[in-house]
Coordinates of C-alpha atoms and ligand atoms in Angstrom, one line a residue:
X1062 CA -6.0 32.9 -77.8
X1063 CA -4.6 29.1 -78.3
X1064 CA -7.3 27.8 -75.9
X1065 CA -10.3 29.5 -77.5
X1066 CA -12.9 27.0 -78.3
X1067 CA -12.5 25.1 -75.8
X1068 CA -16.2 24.0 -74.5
X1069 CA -16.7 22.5 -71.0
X1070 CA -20.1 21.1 -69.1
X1071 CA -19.2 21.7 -65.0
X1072 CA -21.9 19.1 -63.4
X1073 CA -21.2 18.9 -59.5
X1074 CA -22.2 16.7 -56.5
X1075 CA -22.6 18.7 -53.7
X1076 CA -23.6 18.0 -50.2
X1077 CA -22.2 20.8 -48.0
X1078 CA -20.9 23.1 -50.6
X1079 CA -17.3 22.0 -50.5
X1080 CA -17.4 20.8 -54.4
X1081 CA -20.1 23.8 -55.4
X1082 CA -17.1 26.0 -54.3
X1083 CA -14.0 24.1 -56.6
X1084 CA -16.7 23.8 -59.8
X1085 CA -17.5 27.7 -59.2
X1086 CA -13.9 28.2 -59.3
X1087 CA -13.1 25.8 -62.2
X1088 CA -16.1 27.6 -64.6
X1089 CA -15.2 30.8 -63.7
X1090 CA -11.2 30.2 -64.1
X1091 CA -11.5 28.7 -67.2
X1092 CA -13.9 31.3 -68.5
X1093 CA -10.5 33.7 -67.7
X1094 CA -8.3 31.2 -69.4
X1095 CA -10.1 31.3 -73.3
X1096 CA -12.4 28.0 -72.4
X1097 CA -16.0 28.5 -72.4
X1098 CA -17.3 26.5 -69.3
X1099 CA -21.3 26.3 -68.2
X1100 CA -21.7 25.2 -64.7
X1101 CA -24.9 23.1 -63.9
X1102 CA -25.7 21.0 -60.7
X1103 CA -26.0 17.5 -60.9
X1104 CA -29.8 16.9 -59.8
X1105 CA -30.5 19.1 -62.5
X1106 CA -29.0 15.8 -65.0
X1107 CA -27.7 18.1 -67.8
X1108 CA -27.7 16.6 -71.1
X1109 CA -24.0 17.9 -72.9
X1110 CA -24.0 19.0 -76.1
X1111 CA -22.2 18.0 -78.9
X1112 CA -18.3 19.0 -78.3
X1113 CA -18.5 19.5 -74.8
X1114 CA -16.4 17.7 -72.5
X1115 CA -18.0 16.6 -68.9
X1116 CA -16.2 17.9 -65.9
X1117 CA -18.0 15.9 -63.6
X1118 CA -17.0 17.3 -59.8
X1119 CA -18.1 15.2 -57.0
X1120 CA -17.5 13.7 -53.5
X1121 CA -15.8 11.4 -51.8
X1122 CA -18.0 8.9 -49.9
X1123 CA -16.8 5.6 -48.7
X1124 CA -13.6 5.8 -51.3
X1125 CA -15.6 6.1 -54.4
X1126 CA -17.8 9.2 -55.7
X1127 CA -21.3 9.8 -54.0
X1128 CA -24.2 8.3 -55.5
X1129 CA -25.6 11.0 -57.6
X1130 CA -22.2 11.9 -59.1
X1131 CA -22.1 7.9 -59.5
X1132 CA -25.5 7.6 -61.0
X1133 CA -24.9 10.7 -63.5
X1134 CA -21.5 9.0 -64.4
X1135 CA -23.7 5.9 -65.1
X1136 CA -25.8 7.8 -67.3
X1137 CA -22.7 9.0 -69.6
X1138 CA -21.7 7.3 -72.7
X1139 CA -19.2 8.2 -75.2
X1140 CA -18.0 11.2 -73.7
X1141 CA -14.7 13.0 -72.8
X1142 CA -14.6 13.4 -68.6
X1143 CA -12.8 15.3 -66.9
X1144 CA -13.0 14.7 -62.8
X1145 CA -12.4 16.4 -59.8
X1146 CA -13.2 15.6 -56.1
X1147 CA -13.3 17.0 -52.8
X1148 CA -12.3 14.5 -49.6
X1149 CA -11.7 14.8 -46.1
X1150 CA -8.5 13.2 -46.3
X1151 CA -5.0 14.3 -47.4
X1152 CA -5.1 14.6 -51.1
X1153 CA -1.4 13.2 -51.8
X1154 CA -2.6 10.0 -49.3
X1155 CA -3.2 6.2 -50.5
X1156 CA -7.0 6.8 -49.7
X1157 CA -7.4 9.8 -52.1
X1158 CA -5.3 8.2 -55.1
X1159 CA -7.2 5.1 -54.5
X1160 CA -10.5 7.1 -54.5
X1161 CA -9.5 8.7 -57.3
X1162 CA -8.4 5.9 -59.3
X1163 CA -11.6 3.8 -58.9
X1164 CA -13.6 6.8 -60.2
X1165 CA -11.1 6.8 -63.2
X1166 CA -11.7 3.6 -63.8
X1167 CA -15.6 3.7 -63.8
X1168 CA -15.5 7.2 -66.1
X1169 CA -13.7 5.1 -68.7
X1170 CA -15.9 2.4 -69.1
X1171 CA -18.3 4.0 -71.9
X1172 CA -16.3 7.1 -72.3
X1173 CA -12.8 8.9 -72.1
X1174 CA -11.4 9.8 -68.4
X1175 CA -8.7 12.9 -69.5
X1176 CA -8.0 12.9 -65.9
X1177 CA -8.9 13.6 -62.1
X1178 CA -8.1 16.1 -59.7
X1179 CA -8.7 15.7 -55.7
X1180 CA -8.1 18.5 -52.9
X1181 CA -9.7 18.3 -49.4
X1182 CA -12.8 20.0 -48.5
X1183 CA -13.9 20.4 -44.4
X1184 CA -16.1 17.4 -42.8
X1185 CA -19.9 18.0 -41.9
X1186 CA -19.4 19.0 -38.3
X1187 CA -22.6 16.5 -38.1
X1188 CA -20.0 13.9 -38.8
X1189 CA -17.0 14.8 -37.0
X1190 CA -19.9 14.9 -33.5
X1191 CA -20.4 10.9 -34.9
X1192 CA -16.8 10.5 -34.7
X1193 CA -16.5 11.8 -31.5
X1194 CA -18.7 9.2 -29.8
X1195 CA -17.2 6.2 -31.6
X1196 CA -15.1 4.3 -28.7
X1197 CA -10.9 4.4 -28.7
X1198 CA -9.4 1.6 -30.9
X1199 CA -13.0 1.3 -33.0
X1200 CA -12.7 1.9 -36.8
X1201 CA -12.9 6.1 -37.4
X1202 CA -12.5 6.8 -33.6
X1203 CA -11.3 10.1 -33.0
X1204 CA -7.6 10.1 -32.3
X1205 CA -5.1 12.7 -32.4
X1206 CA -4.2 12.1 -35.7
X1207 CA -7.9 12.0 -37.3
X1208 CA -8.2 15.4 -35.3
X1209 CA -5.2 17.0 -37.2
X1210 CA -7.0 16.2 -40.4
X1211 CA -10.1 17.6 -39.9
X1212 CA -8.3 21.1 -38.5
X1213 CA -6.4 20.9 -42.2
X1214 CA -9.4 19.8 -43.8
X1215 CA -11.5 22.6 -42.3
X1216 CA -9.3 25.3 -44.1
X1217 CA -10.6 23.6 -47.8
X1218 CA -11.3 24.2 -50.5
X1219 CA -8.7 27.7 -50.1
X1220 CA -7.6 29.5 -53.4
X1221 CA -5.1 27.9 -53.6
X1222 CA -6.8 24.3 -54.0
X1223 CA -8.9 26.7 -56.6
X1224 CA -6.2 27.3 -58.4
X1225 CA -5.1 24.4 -58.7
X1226 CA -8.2 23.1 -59.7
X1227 CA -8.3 25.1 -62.6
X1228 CA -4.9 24.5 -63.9
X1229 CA -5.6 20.9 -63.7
X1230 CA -8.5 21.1 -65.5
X1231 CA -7.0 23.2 -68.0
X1232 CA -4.3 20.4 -68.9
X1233 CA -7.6 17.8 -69.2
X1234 CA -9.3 19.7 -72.1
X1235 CA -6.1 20.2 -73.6
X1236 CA -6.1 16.2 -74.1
X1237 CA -9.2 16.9 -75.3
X1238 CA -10.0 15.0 -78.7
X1239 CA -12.1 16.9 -81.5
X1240 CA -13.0 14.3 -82.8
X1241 CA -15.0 12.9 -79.7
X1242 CA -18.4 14.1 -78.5
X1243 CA -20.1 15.5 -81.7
Ligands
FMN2362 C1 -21.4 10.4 -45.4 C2 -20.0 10.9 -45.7 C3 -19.0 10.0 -46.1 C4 -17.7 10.5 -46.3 N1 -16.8 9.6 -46.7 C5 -15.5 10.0 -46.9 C6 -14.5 9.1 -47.3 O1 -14.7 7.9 -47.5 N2 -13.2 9.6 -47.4 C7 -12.9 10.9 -47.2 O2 -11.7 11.2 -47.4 N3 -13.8 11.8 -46.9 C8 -15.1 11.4 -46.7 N4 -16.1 12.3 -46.4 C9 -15.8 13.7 -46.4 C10 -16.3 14.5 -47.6 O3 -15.9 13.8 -48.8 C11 -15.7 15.9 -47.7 O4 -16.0 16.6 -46.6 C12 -16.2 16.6 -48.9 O5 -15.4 17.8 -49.2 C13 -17.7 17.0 -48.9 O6 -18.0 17.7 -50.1 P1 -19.3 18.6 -50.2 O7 -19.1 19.8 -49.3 O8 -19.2 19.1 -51.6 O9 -20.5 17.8 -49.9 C14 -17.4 11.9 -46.1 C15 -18.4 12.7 -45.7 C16 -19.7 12.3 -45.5 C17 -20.7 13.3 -45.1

């Protein structure tokens, strides 16, 4: 198969499960697409071997990554990174592209970013009850608009976003260099 050979590290940040589920998908849907993918959480701080590209899963807090998928980005240097996020917001909005960028652009500071992929994944319910009691008009009030959202974002991470997932990161180890990470 033309993909064979093809070596991934899946490290994921993971507070309620959201991003566990897409990296689950992405190991296992590579696996069925010729790439040989390990899947490792991120408090575990895997080391990668030689060859293997990072797909580093994490996410979104306060329009960046979360702090341990920032602090084990930190910890990365000359490396091929691919990245993929979960967010409550719409993926195709300013706020995930943004998000999404910055990350990027922090990935390719020591290393090589092949490329990000976003899809939603559903809000603590811990948070949405904060929401709830912040006054109309205040920053993150709950309005009818923020309650649409959630109901959409409570249906992710579906198959579909899986799929997706996979596909994307399929395309990012195909940029892959061989000459990188050995
Ligand atoms: C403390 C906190 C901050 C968050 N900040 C954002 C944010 O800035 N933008 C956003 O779109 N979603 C935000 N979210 C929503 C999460 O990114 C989203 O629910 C994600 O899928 C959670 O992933 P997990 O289940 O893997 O922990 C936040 C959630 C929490 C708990």
């Amino acid at each position: 198969m033309e993909n064979s050979g093809g070596i991934a590290l899946v490290v994921y940040s993971s507070k309620t499960g959201n991003t566990r589920k897409v990296a689950e998908g992405i190991a296992s849907g590579l696996g069925e697409r010729g790439f040989s993918a390990r899947i490792v959480p991120v408090e575990d701080k895997p080391q990668p071997a030689g060859g293997e590209v990072v797909l580093l899963g994490f996410w979104v807090d306060k329009g960046s990554a979360d702090k341990k998928a920032l602090a084990y980005l930190k910890s990365l240097q000359g490396r091929q990174i691919g990245l993929f996020g979960t967010l409550g917001a719409y993926p195709d909005s300013d706020h995930a592209k943004k998000s999404a960028q910055k990350v990027e652009e922090l990935a390719a500071k020591k290393n090589t970013c092949l490329g990000s992929f976003m899809c939603q994944g559903k809000i603590d319910p811990k948070l949405i009850e904060m929401f709830k009691k912040i006054p109309a008009g205040f920053p993150h009030s709950m309005d009818e608009e923020r309650r649409k959202r959630h109901e959409e974002a409570a249906k992710h991470p579906n198959d579909a976003d899986i799929a997706a997932a996979v596909a994307a990161c399929a395309v990012m180890l195909e940029k892959r260099s061989p000459k990188e990470n050995s």
